[in-house]
C-alpha positions in Angstrom: 98.5 70.0 8.0 95.8 71.4 6.2 95.7 73.3 3.0 93.7 76.0 4.3 93.9 78.0 7.0 93.4 75.9 10.4 90.1 78.1 11.3 88.5 77.2 7.9 89.7 73.5 7.7 87.1 71.2 6.5 86.5 68.4 8.5 84.2 65.2 8.2 83.7 62.5 10.4 82.6 59.7 9.8 80.1 58.0 12.2 77.9 60.0 14.9 78.7 57.3 17.6 79.9 58.6 20.9 83.3 59.6 19.8 82.1 61.4 16.8 79.6 63.1 18.4 82.5 64.1 21.0 84.8 64.9 18.9 82.5 67.7 16.5 81.8 69.4 20.5 85.4 69.7 20.9 86.7 70.9 18.1 83.5 73.6 17.2 84.4 75.0 21.0 88.1 75.6 19.2 87.1 77.0 16.7 87.1 74.4 13.7 83.3 74.7 13.2 83.2 73.7 9.1 82.3 70.0 10.7 80.1 67.0 9.3 79.1 64.2 10.9 78.2 61.4 8.4 76.1 58.7 10.0 75.1 55.3 8.0 72.0 54.7 10.3 69.3 56.8 12.2 69.9 59.8 14.8 70.5 59.8 17.4 70.6 56.1 17.8 71.7 54.8 14.6 72.5 51.3 16.2 76.3 51.3 16.3 77.8 50.0 19.5 77.1 53.4 21.6 73.5 52.8 20.9 73.4 49.3 22.8 76.2 50.2 25.8 75.1 50.1 29.0 77.3 53.2 29.9 79.3 52.3 32.7 82.0 54.3 33.3 85.3 52.9 35.8 88.1 55.3 35.8 91.1 53.2 37.3 93.2 51.2 35.5 96.9 50.3 34.9 97.1 53.2 32.2 97.4 56.5 33.4 96.2 57.6 30.0 93.2 55.7 29.9 92.1 57.0 33.7 92.6 60.2 32.2 90.4 60.2 29.6 87.7 58.2 31.5 88.4 61.3 34.3 87.2 63.7 31.8 84.6 61.7 30.1 83.1 61.7 34.0 83.6 65.5 34.1 82.2 66.8 30.9 79.3 64.5 31.0 78.6 65.9 34.5 78.1 69.2 33.2 75.5 67.9 29.9 72.1 67.8 30.7 69.4 67.6 27.6 66.1 69.3 28.7 66.8 69.0 31.8 67.7 65.6 32.0 71.4 64.9 33.5 73.8 62.5 30.9 75.8 61.0 33.7 74.1 59.5 37.0 77.5 59.8 39.9 76.0 55.9 41.6 79.7 55.0 42.1 81.2 51.9 41.3 81.4 49.0 43.1 84.3 45.6 42.6 84.1 42.8 44.7 86.6 39.9 45.5 85.5 36.6 46.2 88.5 35.5 46.0 92.3 36.1 47.9 93.7 36.9 44.7 90.8 39.4 44.1 91.3 41.4 47.2 94.7 41.3 47.0 94.2 43.1 43.5 92.1 45.2 44.8 94.2 46.7 47.0 96.7 47.2 44.2 94.0 48.9 42.6 92.9 51.1 45.1 97.0 52.3 45.1 96.7 52.8 41.2 93.6 55.1 42.4 95.3 57.4 44.4 98.7 57.6 42.0 95.7 58.8 38.9 94.0 60.9 41.6 90.5 58.7 40.9 88.6 58.8 44.9 88.6 55.6 46.3 88.3 53.1 49.1 88.6 49.1 50.6 85.3 48.0 52.6 84.5 45.1 54.6 81.8 42.7 53.0 79.5 44.1 55.6 79.8 47.5 53.9 80.0 46.4 50.2 76.4 44.7 51.4 75.0 48.3 53.2 75.8 49.6 49.5 74.0 46.4 46.9 71.7 44.7 49.9 71.4 41.9 47.9 74.8 40.7 48.1 75.8 37.7 49.7 78.5 39.5 51.8 79.2 35.9 53.2 81.2 35.3 50.1 83.1 38.4 50.1 86.7 39.6 50.9 85.7 42.7 50.5 85.4 45.6 47.9 86.7 48.6 46.3 84.6 51.4 46.1 84.8 54.4 43.9 82.9 57.0 44.7 83.3 59.4 41.6 82.2 56.4 38.7 79.1 55.8 37.5 76.7 55.7 34.9 77.4 57.3 31.3 73.4 58.2 28.9 75.3 57.8 25.7 72.7 58.8 23.5 71.9 61.6 25.8 75.4 62.8 25.6 75.0 62.5 22.1 72.1 64.6 22.0 74.0 66.9 24.1 77.3 67.6 22.3 75.6 67.3 18.6 73.2 70.1 19.5 76.3 72.2 21.0 78.5 71.8 17.9 75.6 72.4 16.1 75.1 75.8 17.7 78.3 76.5 16.6 78.4 75.4 12.8 78.7 71.7 12.6 76.2 69.3 10.8 74.9 66.3 11.3 73.8 63.9 8.0 71.7 60.8 9.3 71.2 58.3 6.5 74.8 58.7 5.1 76.3 55.3 4.0 80.3 56.0 3.2 81.2 54.4 0.0 84.7 56.1 -0.7 87.8 58.4 0.7 88.4 60.4 -1.8 92.6 61.9 -1.8 95.1 63.2 -4.3 98.8 63.8 -4.1 99.0 61.8 -0.7 96.2 64.1 1.0 93.1 63.1 1.4 90.4 65.4 -0.5 87.0 63.7 0.2 84.4 61.8 1.2 82.3 59.7 -0.8 78.7 58.7 0.1 75.9 56.8 -1.2 74.2 60.5 -1.1 77.0 63.2 -2.4 80.9 63.5 -1.8 82.1 65.7 0.6 84.8 67.9 0.4 87.8 67.7 3.1 91.0 68.9 4.3 90.6 65.9 7.4 88.4 63.0 7.4 87.9 61.0 11.3 87.2 57.8 10.8 84.8 57.3 14.3 83.3 54.6 13.3 83.7 52.3 15.9 83.3 48.4 14.9 83.3 49.2 11.2 86.5 50.8 11.7 88.2 48.2 9.4 85.8 48.9 6.8 86.2 52.7 6.2 90.1 52.2 6.7 90.1 50.1 4.1 88.6 52.5 1.5 91.6 55.1 2.3 93.8 52.3 2.1 94.7 52.6 6.0 95.4 49.7 8.0 93.1 50.0 10.7 94.5 46.5 13.7 90.5 46.4 15.3 88.9 43.2 16.3 84.6 43.3 16.8 83.4 41.1 19.4 80.1 40.3 20.9 79.6 40.6 24.4 76.6 39.0 26.0 74.2 41.5 28.1 71.3 40.2 29.7 68.2 42.0 31.8 66.3 40.4 34.9 62.6 40.1 35.2 61.5 43.1 37.7 62.7 42.4 40.7 60.4 42.4 44.2 63.6 44.1 46.2 64.1 46.8 43.4 60.2 48.1 43.4 59.9 51.5 44.1 63.6 51.7 44.8 63.9 53.7 42.0 61.5 54.9 40.0 59.2 57.1 41.3 56.2 56.2 38.5 56.2 52.1 40.5 58.1 50.2 39.3 57.0 49.5 35.7 59.3 48.8 32.8 62.0 51.5 31.8 61.3 53.6 28.6 64.6 55.2 27.2 63.0 58.3 28.7 62.2 56.8 31.9 65.9 56.1 32.4 66.9 59.3 31.4 65.5 61.2 34.6 68.2 59.8 36.5 66.5 57.4 38.6 66.5 54.1 36.5 69.6 53.6 39.4 70.7 54.4 42.9 73.5 52.1 43.6 76.9 51.6 42.5 77.7 49.7 39.2 78.7 46.3 40.5 81.9 44.3 39.0 82.3 40.5 39.9 85.0 39.8 37.8 85.6 37.0 39.5 83.2 35.3 37.5 83.7 37.8 34.7 80.3 40.2 35.3 79.0 43.2 35.9 76.0 44.3 37.1 73.6 47.3 37.2 70.1 49.1 37.6 67.3 49.5 34.9 65.3 50.9 37.6 63.4 47.3 39.2 65.4 45.0 37.2 69.2 44.4 36.8 71.0 44.5 33.8 74.2 41.8 33.4 77.1 41.9 30.9 79.1 39.8 30.8 82.9 38.8 29.5 82.6 34.9 30.6 81.5 33.1 27.5 83.9 32.6 24.3 85.2 34.9 22.1 82.6 35.5 19.3 84.2 37.8 17.3 82.4 39.6 13.8 83.3 40.2 10.6 82.9 44.5 10.1 82.3 43.5 6.4 79.5 40.9 7.2 77.7 43.3 9.4 74.3 44.2 8.1 72.9 47.7 7.2 70.2 48.9 9.8 67.1 48.6 7.7 68.3 45.1 7.2 69.3 44.4 11.2 66.8 42.6 13.0 67.1 45.1 15.8 70.1 46.8 14.9 73.3 46.4 13.8 75.5 46.2 16.9 73.3 44.0 18.2 73.2 40.2 17.9 70.4 37.8 18.9 70.9 36.3 22.4 72.8 33.1 22.9 71.0 31.1 25.7 73.4 28.6 26.4 76.7 30.8 26.6 75.0 32.8 29.0 73.7 29.6 31.1 77.2 29.7 33.4 77.2 33.0 34.1 73.4 33.2 35.4 74.5 30.8 37.7 77.5 32.8 39.0 75.0 36.0 38.9 72.7 33.8 41.5 75.7 32.6 43.8 76.9 36.1 44.4 73.4 37.4 44.4 70.8 34.9 45.6 67.7 37.0 44.9 67.9 36.6 41.2 66.9 32.2 42.0 63.5 34.0 42.4 63.5 35.2 38.6 65.2 34.8 35.5 66.6 36.3 32.1 64.2 38.2 30.6 65.4 39.4 27.4 69.3 39.3 26.3 71.5 40.7 23.1 75.1 40.2 22.0 76.5 42.9 21.6 79.1 44.0 19.0 82.3 46.1 20.5 85.9 46.5 19.0 89.0 45.6 20.2 92.7 45.8 19.5 96.0 43.6 20.1 96.7 45.7 23.0 93.3 46.3 24.4 94.2 50.2 23.6 92.7 53.0 21.3 94.0 53.5 17.6 94.4 57.0 17.4 96.0 59.2 15.1 97.0 60.7 11.9 97.9 58.7 9.0 101.2 59.1 7.2 100.3 57.4 4.3 97.1 59.7 3.7 97.3 63.2 4.7 95.0 64.2 6.7 92.9 61.2 7.4 92.7 60.6 11.4 91.2 57.6 13.7 89.6 57.4 16.4 88.5 53.5 16.7 88.0 51.1 19.6 86.8 53.3 21.3 84.4 52.8 24.6 81.9 54.7 26.2 84.1 54.8 29.2 87.0 56.6 27.9 85.0 58.7 24.5 84.9 62.8 25.4 88.8 62.5 26.9 89.7 60.3 23.2 87.9 63.4 21.7 89.7 65.7 22.9 92.8 64.5 22.9 92.4 64.2 18.7 90.9 67.7 18.2 93.9 68.6 20.7 95.9 67.0 18.2 94.2 68.3 15.2 94.1 72.2 16.2 97.1 72.4 17.8 99.5 69.3 16.9 99.7 67.8 19.7 97.2 66.2 22.6 97.6 67.5 25.9 98.6 64.4 27.6 100.7 61.7 26.6 98.7 59.1 24.3 101.9 56.9 22.8 99.9 53.3 24.2 96.9 54.7 21.8 99.2 56.2 19.0 98.5 54.1 15.8 102.1 53.5 14.8 102.7 52.0 18.1 102.7 48.6 16.5 105.3 46.7 15.0 103.7 45.3 11.1 104.2 41.8 12.4 101.7 43.0 14.6 99.8 43.6 11.8 98.1 40.4 10.5 94.6 39.6 10.2 95.5 36.7 11.9 97.5 38.6 14.9 94.8 40.7 15.2 92.3 38.3 15.9 94.5 36.2 18.3 95.0 38.6 20.3 92.2 41.0 20.0 90.1 37.7 21.2 92.5 37.0 23.7 92.9 40.3 25.5 88.4 39.4 26.1 89.3 36.5 27.7 91.4 38.8 29.9 89.4 41.6 30.2 88.9 41.2 34.1 91.8 39.1 34.8 94.1 39.6 37.3 97.0 40.6 35.3 100.8 41.3 36.1 102.5 43.9 34.7 104.9 41.4 33.4 102.5 38.3 32.4 102.5 38.2 28.6 100.2 37.1 26.1 100.1 33.0 25.4 99.1 33.6 21.3 100.7 33.6 19.1 104.5 32.8 19.9 107.0 32.4 19.0 106.7 35.2 17.0 109.7 36.8 16.6 113.2 35.5 17.3 116.9 36.4 17.5 119.4 34.5 15.5 120.7 33.6 19.1 116.9 31.5 20.1 118.2 28.2 19.8 121.3 29.1 22.3 119.2 30.3 24.5 116.3 27.3 24.5 119.5 25.5 24.7 120.6 26.9 27.8 117.3 26.9 29.4 116.2 30.8 28.9 112.6 31.9 30.2 111.2 33.6 27.7 108.6 36.7 28.4 107.3 38.7 25.3 107.6 42.5 24.3 106.4 43.8 20.8 106.1 40.1 19.1 109.7 39.3 20.1 110.5 36.7 22.2 113.3 37.8 25.1 115.4 36.0 27.6 114.4 36.7 31.3 117.0 34.7 33.0 118.8 31.6 31.8 117.8 28.1 34.1 121.9 26.5 32.4 122.7 29.9 35.6 120.9 28.4 38.8 123.9 26.7 40.1 125.5 30.4 40.2 122.3 31.8 42.9 123.1 28.9 45.2 123.9 30.1 49.2 123.2 33.7 47.4 121.6 35.0 50.6 118.4 37.0 49.1 115.1 38.3 51.4 112.5 36.6 50.6 109.9 38.0 48.0 106.0 38.3 48.4 103.9 36.4 45.6 103.0 39.4 43.6 106.9 40.6 43.1 108.1 37.0 42.7 105.7 36.1 39.7 108.1 36.1 36.5 111.1 35.5 38.4 113.8 34.0 39.1 117.0 34.3 42.0 119.0 33.5 39.0 118.5 36.6 38.2 120.6 38.4 40.9 123.5 35.6 39.9 123.2 37.0 36.5 123.8 40.3 37.7 126.2 39.9 39.8 128.5 37.7 37.2 128.0 40.8 35.1 129.5 42.9 38.1 132.0 40.5 38.4 133.2 39.4 35.3 131.4 39.6 31.8 127.8 38.7 30.5 125.8 38.4 27.0 122.7 40.2 26.8 120.4 39.5 23.6 119.5 43.2 22.5 118.2 42.1 18.9 114.7 43.6 20.0 115.8 47.5 20.1 114.8 49.1 17.3 117.7 50.6 14.7 116.9 53.0 12.1 119.0 53.8 9.3 119.1 57.4 8.3 121.3 58.6 4.7 121.3 60.6 2.4 123.5 64.6 1.8 120.7 65.7 3.6 121.3 63.3 6.7 122.8 65.3 9.0 121.1 68.6 9.4 117.9 66.7 9.4 119.2 65.1 12.4 121.1 67.2 14.0 117.4 70.0 13.7 115.3 67.0 15.2 117.2 66.2 18.0 118.7 67.9 21.0 122.4 67.6 21.6 125.3 68.0 19.3 125.3 65.4 16.3 128.1 67.5 14.2 130.9 65.2 15.0 133.5 63.3 12.8 132.4 59.7 11.9 132.8 57.0 14.7 130.9 59.3 17.4 127.7 58.2 18.7 125.9 61.1 20.8 122.8 60.4 23.4 120.1 62.9 22.6 116.5 63.6 22.6 113.7 64.1 20.3 111.2 66.3 21.5 107.8 68.0 20.3 107.0 71.5 20.0 106.1 72.2 23.3 109.3 70.3 24.8 108.5 67.4 25.8 110.5 63.8 25.3 109.0 62.2 22.3 112.2 59.3 22.4 115.3 59.3 23.5 117.6 57.9 21.2 121.6 56.7 20.6 123.3 58.4 17.1 126.0 57.1 15.3 127.8 58.6 12.8 128.6 55.7 11.2 129.8 57.5 8.0 129.5 61.2 6.8 126.1 60.8 5.5 125.0 57.5 7.5 123.4 57.3 10.8 122.2 54.2 12.6 119.6 55.6 15.0 118.9 53.6 18.1 115.3 54.4 18.8 112.4 53.1 21.1 109.5 52.9 19.7 107.8 52.5 16.0 106.3 55.6 16.1 109.9 57.2 16.5 110.4 55.5 12.9 107.0 57.6 11.7 108.1 60.8 13.2 111.5 61.2 11.7 109.7 59.9 8.4 107.0 62.5 8.7 109.7 65.3 9.2 112.5 64.1 6.7 113.6 66.3 3.4 113.7 65.1 0.2 117.2 63.5 -0.3 117.1 61.7 3.4 116.7 58.0 3.5 115.0 56.7 7.0 114.3 53.1 7.2 114.1 50.8 10.3 116.9 47.9 9.9 116.1 45.7 13.5 114.4 42.8 11.6 117.4 42.5 9.3 120.0 42.9 12.4 120.7 41.7 15.6 123.0 42.8 18.2 124.4 41.1 21.7 125.4 43.2 24.4 129.0 42.3 25.9 129.4 44.0 29.2 131.4 42.7 32.9 134.8 44.1 33.6 136.4 41.2 31.7 134.4 42.3 28.8 137.8 43.4 27.0 139.8 40.6 27.9 136.8 38.5 26.0 136.5 40.9 22.7 140.1 42.6 21.6 141.2 38.9 21.1 138.6 38.6 18.3 139.6 41.4 16.3 142.7 43.5 14.8 141.6 46.7 16.1 142.2 48.0 19.1 139.9 47.7 21.9 142.0 49.7 24.6 140.5 52.8 26.2 142.2 54.7 24.5 141.9 53.0 21.1 138.3 53.0 21.0 136.7 55.4 23.6 133.5 55.8 25.6 130.6 56.4 23.0 132.6 55.7 20.0 131.1 53.2 17.0 134.1 51.3 15.1 133.6 49.1 12.2 135.7 46.0 12.4 135.7 42.2 12.5 135.0 39.9 15.3 136.8 37.0 13.6 134.9 35.8 10.9 132.4 38.2 11.6 131.6 41.6 10.2 130.7 44.3 13.1 129.7 47.6 14.0 130.6 48.2 17.7 129.7 51.0 19.8 131.1 51.4 23.0 127.7 51.6 25.5 126.6 50.0 28.5 123.1 50.3 30.0 124.3 48.4 32.8 127.0 50.5 34.4 130.1 48.0 33.4 132.6 48.5 30.6 131.9 46.8 26.9 130.1 47.5 23.9 127.1 46.9 22.1 128.2 44.2 19.0 125.5 44.9 15.5 125.9 42.0 12.4 123.7 40.8 9.8 120.9 38.4 11.0 122.4 36.2 8.7 125.9 36.6 10.7 124.1 36.4 14.1 124.3 32.7 15.2 128.1 33.0 14.1 128.7 36.2 16.7 127.3 34.7 19.5 128.9 31.1 18.8 132.2 33.4 18.4 132.0 35.4 21.6 131.3 32.2 23.7 133.4 30.7 23.1 136.0 33.5 23.6 133.7 33.8 26.8 134.7 30.0 28.3 138.0 30.9 29.8 136.5 34.2 31.3 133.2 32.3 32.9 131.3 34.2 30.8 127.6 33.8 30.6 124.1 34.5 29.0 122.4 36.9 30.8 118.8 38.2 30.9 116.5 40.9 30.9 115.6 40.9 34.5 119.1 41.3 35.8 119.6 44.1 32.6 116.2 46.2 34.7 118.1 46.0 38.1 121.7 47.3 36.5 119.9 49.6 34.5 117.6 51.6 37.5 120.9 51.3 39.5 123.1 53.7 36.9 119.8 55.4 36.7 119.2 54.6 33.1 115.4 56.3 31.9 113.1 53.9 30.1 111.1 56.3 27.2 107.5 55.1 27.4 107.6 54.0 31.3 110.0 56.9 32.9 109.6 59.9 30.9 107.0 61.3 28.0 105.8 63.8 26.0 103.8 64.8 29.7 107.7 65.8 30.8 110.4 67.9 29.5 114.2 67.4 29.4 114.8 68.9 32.5 112.5 67.2 34.9 113.6 64.1 33.4 117.2 64.3 34.3 118.4 64.2 30.7 118.8 67.9 30.5 122.7 67.1 29.4 121.2 66.1 26.3 120.1 69.7 25.8 122.8 71.9 23.7 120.7 75.1 23.9 123.7 77.0 20.7 121.3 74.9 18.7 118.3 75.3 17.2 115.7 72.1 17.5 112.1 71.1 17.6 111.1 72.0 21.0 113.3 74.7 21.7 112.2 77.6 22.3 109.4 75.6 24.5 112.3 74.6 27.0 113.6 78.0 27.2 113.0 79.6 31.3 111.9 75.8 32.1 115.4 74.9 33.3 114.3 74.9 36.9 111.6 72.2 37.2 108.8 71.7 39.7 108.8 68.0 39.9 111.8 65.6 39.2 111.7 62.1 37.9 113.2 60.7 41.6 115.5 58.2 42.9 114.6 56.4 46.0 115.9 53.3 47.9 113.0 51.3 49.5 114.4 51.0 53.8 113.5 47.9 54.3 115.8 44.9 51.9 113.1 42.7 51.9 110.6 44.8 50.6 109.9 45.1 46.9 108.2 47.3 44.4 107.3 47.1 41.0 105.8 50.3 39.7 102.8 53.1 39.4 102.5 52.3 43.2 101.2 56.1 44.7 104.0 57.7 46.8 103.5 59.8 50.1 105.5 62.9 50.7 105.9 64.8 53.2 105.9 68.3 51.3 101.6 67.2 51.3 99.6 68.6 54.2 98.4 65.3 55.4 95.0 67.2 56.8 94.8 69.8 54.1 94.9 66.8 51.5 92.5 64.6 53.2 94.1 61.4 52.9 94.4 60.1 56.5 97.6 60.0 58.1 99.8 60.4 55.2 98.1 62.5 53.0 97.0 62.5 49.0 99.8 61.0 46.6 102.8 63.6 45.8 103.5 61.1 42.9 103.7 57.7 41.6 106.3 55.1 40.8 107.4 54.9 37.0 109.7 52.0 36.9 111.4 49.4 40.2 113.8 46.8 40.4 115.6 44.7 42.8 119.4 46.1 43.3 121.7 43.3 43.7 124.4 45.7 44.2 123.4 48.2 46.5 120.9 45.4 48.0 118.1 47.4 48.4 114.8 47.5 46.1 115.3 50.7 43.5 112.5 52.7 42.3 112.3 56.2 40.2 108.9 58.0 40.9 107.4 61.5 39.4 107.5 63.8 42.7 108.0 67.5 43.9 112.4 68.6 43.9 112.8 66.4 47.3 115.9 66.6 49.1 118.0 63.3 49.1 117.6 62.3 52.2 113.7 63.2 52.7 111.5 60.0 53.9 108.9 58.9 51.2 106.2 56.4 51.5 105.1 53.9 48.9 101.7 52.0 48.8 102.0 48.5 47.8 99.3 46.2 48.2 98.0 49.1 51.0 100.9 49.0 52.9 103.1 52.2 53.4 106.6 51.0 52.2 109.5 53.3 53.6 111.4 54.7 51.5 114.7 57.4 51.2 115.5 60.1 48.4 118.5 59.2 47.1 121.2 61.1 45.0 122.2 59.5 41.6 123.5 57.8 40.1 123.3 55.2 42.6 125.8 52.9 41.8 129.6 54.1 40.4 128.7 57.6 40.4 132.3 59.1 38.7 131.8 56.1 36.0 134.7 54.6 36.3 133.4 50.9 35.7 132.8 52.0 32.5 135.4 54.7 31.1 138.4 51.8 32.1 
């Protein structure tokens, strides 16, 4: 990766905010001591987002990765101090609910906290008032208290880490404005500033909302939108006089706040009104996400000396804050006797999916991004990037943050602005796991879109694609189905029609739009050797073979799972998952091997069900019998007038084929199959039924059920590993064939119960008394994915757990209720594969 030995690698970090300082500390601690941090403003408060950040650290969220980033930030900053002053104030966090929907969501959040190992407790309104006496408890349903959250003193943490990194050899240079990035032969070679050029083997952009500016200099796209966020501080409040300030309640300076007494109450979040509160000695600071999105052009932000206050602090817009002030007074009535003493609109970063942007550019090797990172996650992100640079990979899974996770269609400035602004609006909203963004839609549609609309498709969105989840045309099939009543949360983005579509797939035949599944083409004289070396299974098979295989990293973690079809001696079609799969293969492809994404120019229909052969065979002169077209085989043929690549694969556990053709012929393929399917009762079916069927069959979803944190034997896909060949990650698997944890199939005991994923699982393997988690102890693991199994009459859940025998009883926490479930042998449906191989 670098042109010099690792310990001599020259690193230039752009930006001395909390991310840049944390990264310098993490790199030098790992022996990379030739680190230069360039900052355009004065140190230690250079005027970026770090300089105005209120420092809230809430660890719990839907993302395990982000929670781990925040947990490490708490751990690290708690160990840091400057001149005896602590860098973290563990006041805790308190989220309050003033609506039934929010109260239910806090129960869900308590489950997330338990899944990810964060201490949390649901409180009554009276208990909330004990923590925050100014609250009007009559308006509360309750609250969620996290004792280990708190306030990060970002500038102090910067100073502490600067001093440690400088002690190991790093240097921090203020008043250096970056004007260019130098490169040679596709590799970064240096950073140009207004005060000289700095040679580098690695350059890290940790420039915050200036990230797109630095990225443009390097020719690297940075999908990030700076937005202004309102923050106001009240006048001194009698209720706080003498509570937090040993000096008598005078307005606090930054140094006074550093004494650790500027706040004693938990950070308060009033998410029903998009507000949060924290103490500043005898005042209260109020942050609001309730106002209109205020995008900021990073290319026009003034320099430090030209800014009225500092570059990240824009003038306060009082009219935007007025409704939030009234909401604040409603929750904290004592504020009615006060007013806003001062305020500002602070600039910080959002991305299209609200996650950071991390990783090394493939186009400009040695150029790294550590952008769109808040103080909350700063130390955790810095550790992951430092591990990535020095060891070749982070210790935890970061696929949600990978620079290459975005589709090309998601990188336009208009898309980044639309989605970034919407993420700002929704930052405190109750978001369902299936809830799609509203705009811009539709963006990507398959060639069958018009036909799907005609059938009343209910579309959700993923990767920019419109994806049918069920079809209203199938509503009559749901009449008479006896289904248990669902709770309000699991009933969202669901229809009983999904059950009808699942049954139709099991009993007759259904057409599934599989176009959004990623397709790569790998060609060239060395294509076979390349793919054979990169993946775990045996690919040295004759043309026409299809193989399920895995991409591993060097430590044996699962980067992705693939289906590889050998269509000709030197041509392969690869069914992949993420744009990061394309990136990984392109980084490793030798000269003469071409790897390209063909998804947008092609389409796919899955024809699955016991009557699939009856539908397809009359359309072709080729033999589609079991003997003539075996399982995991591919043929290039014609169906009617349409040339297709047919692969005998099934993600739903039924006989059938994936049928691929070019996008221009997609509509003709749909119509051909639809017309031929009339006499067989064929229907179109959506992803809701698909997900139910694939879980009944035990098919894993990469990124949900398994990631780089898991090896194949733990994930139950060890059958795809051939240890008699060389492949990336092979050495790391040796001796790890016996897993200490397993992806485990669970069947919920109650036919009416549902879970959706990420819930904590309590198992009898942990001693309750020792674990300290009440009668159920501490969680033994967490659910990855779940869906109601209509064939089985039970909800199916997969969870990461210690090895447990089939029949073992466990409990899943669903909105505070412990739902019983039982460990089951898998696959749950058709274990002998008789339905697929017929």
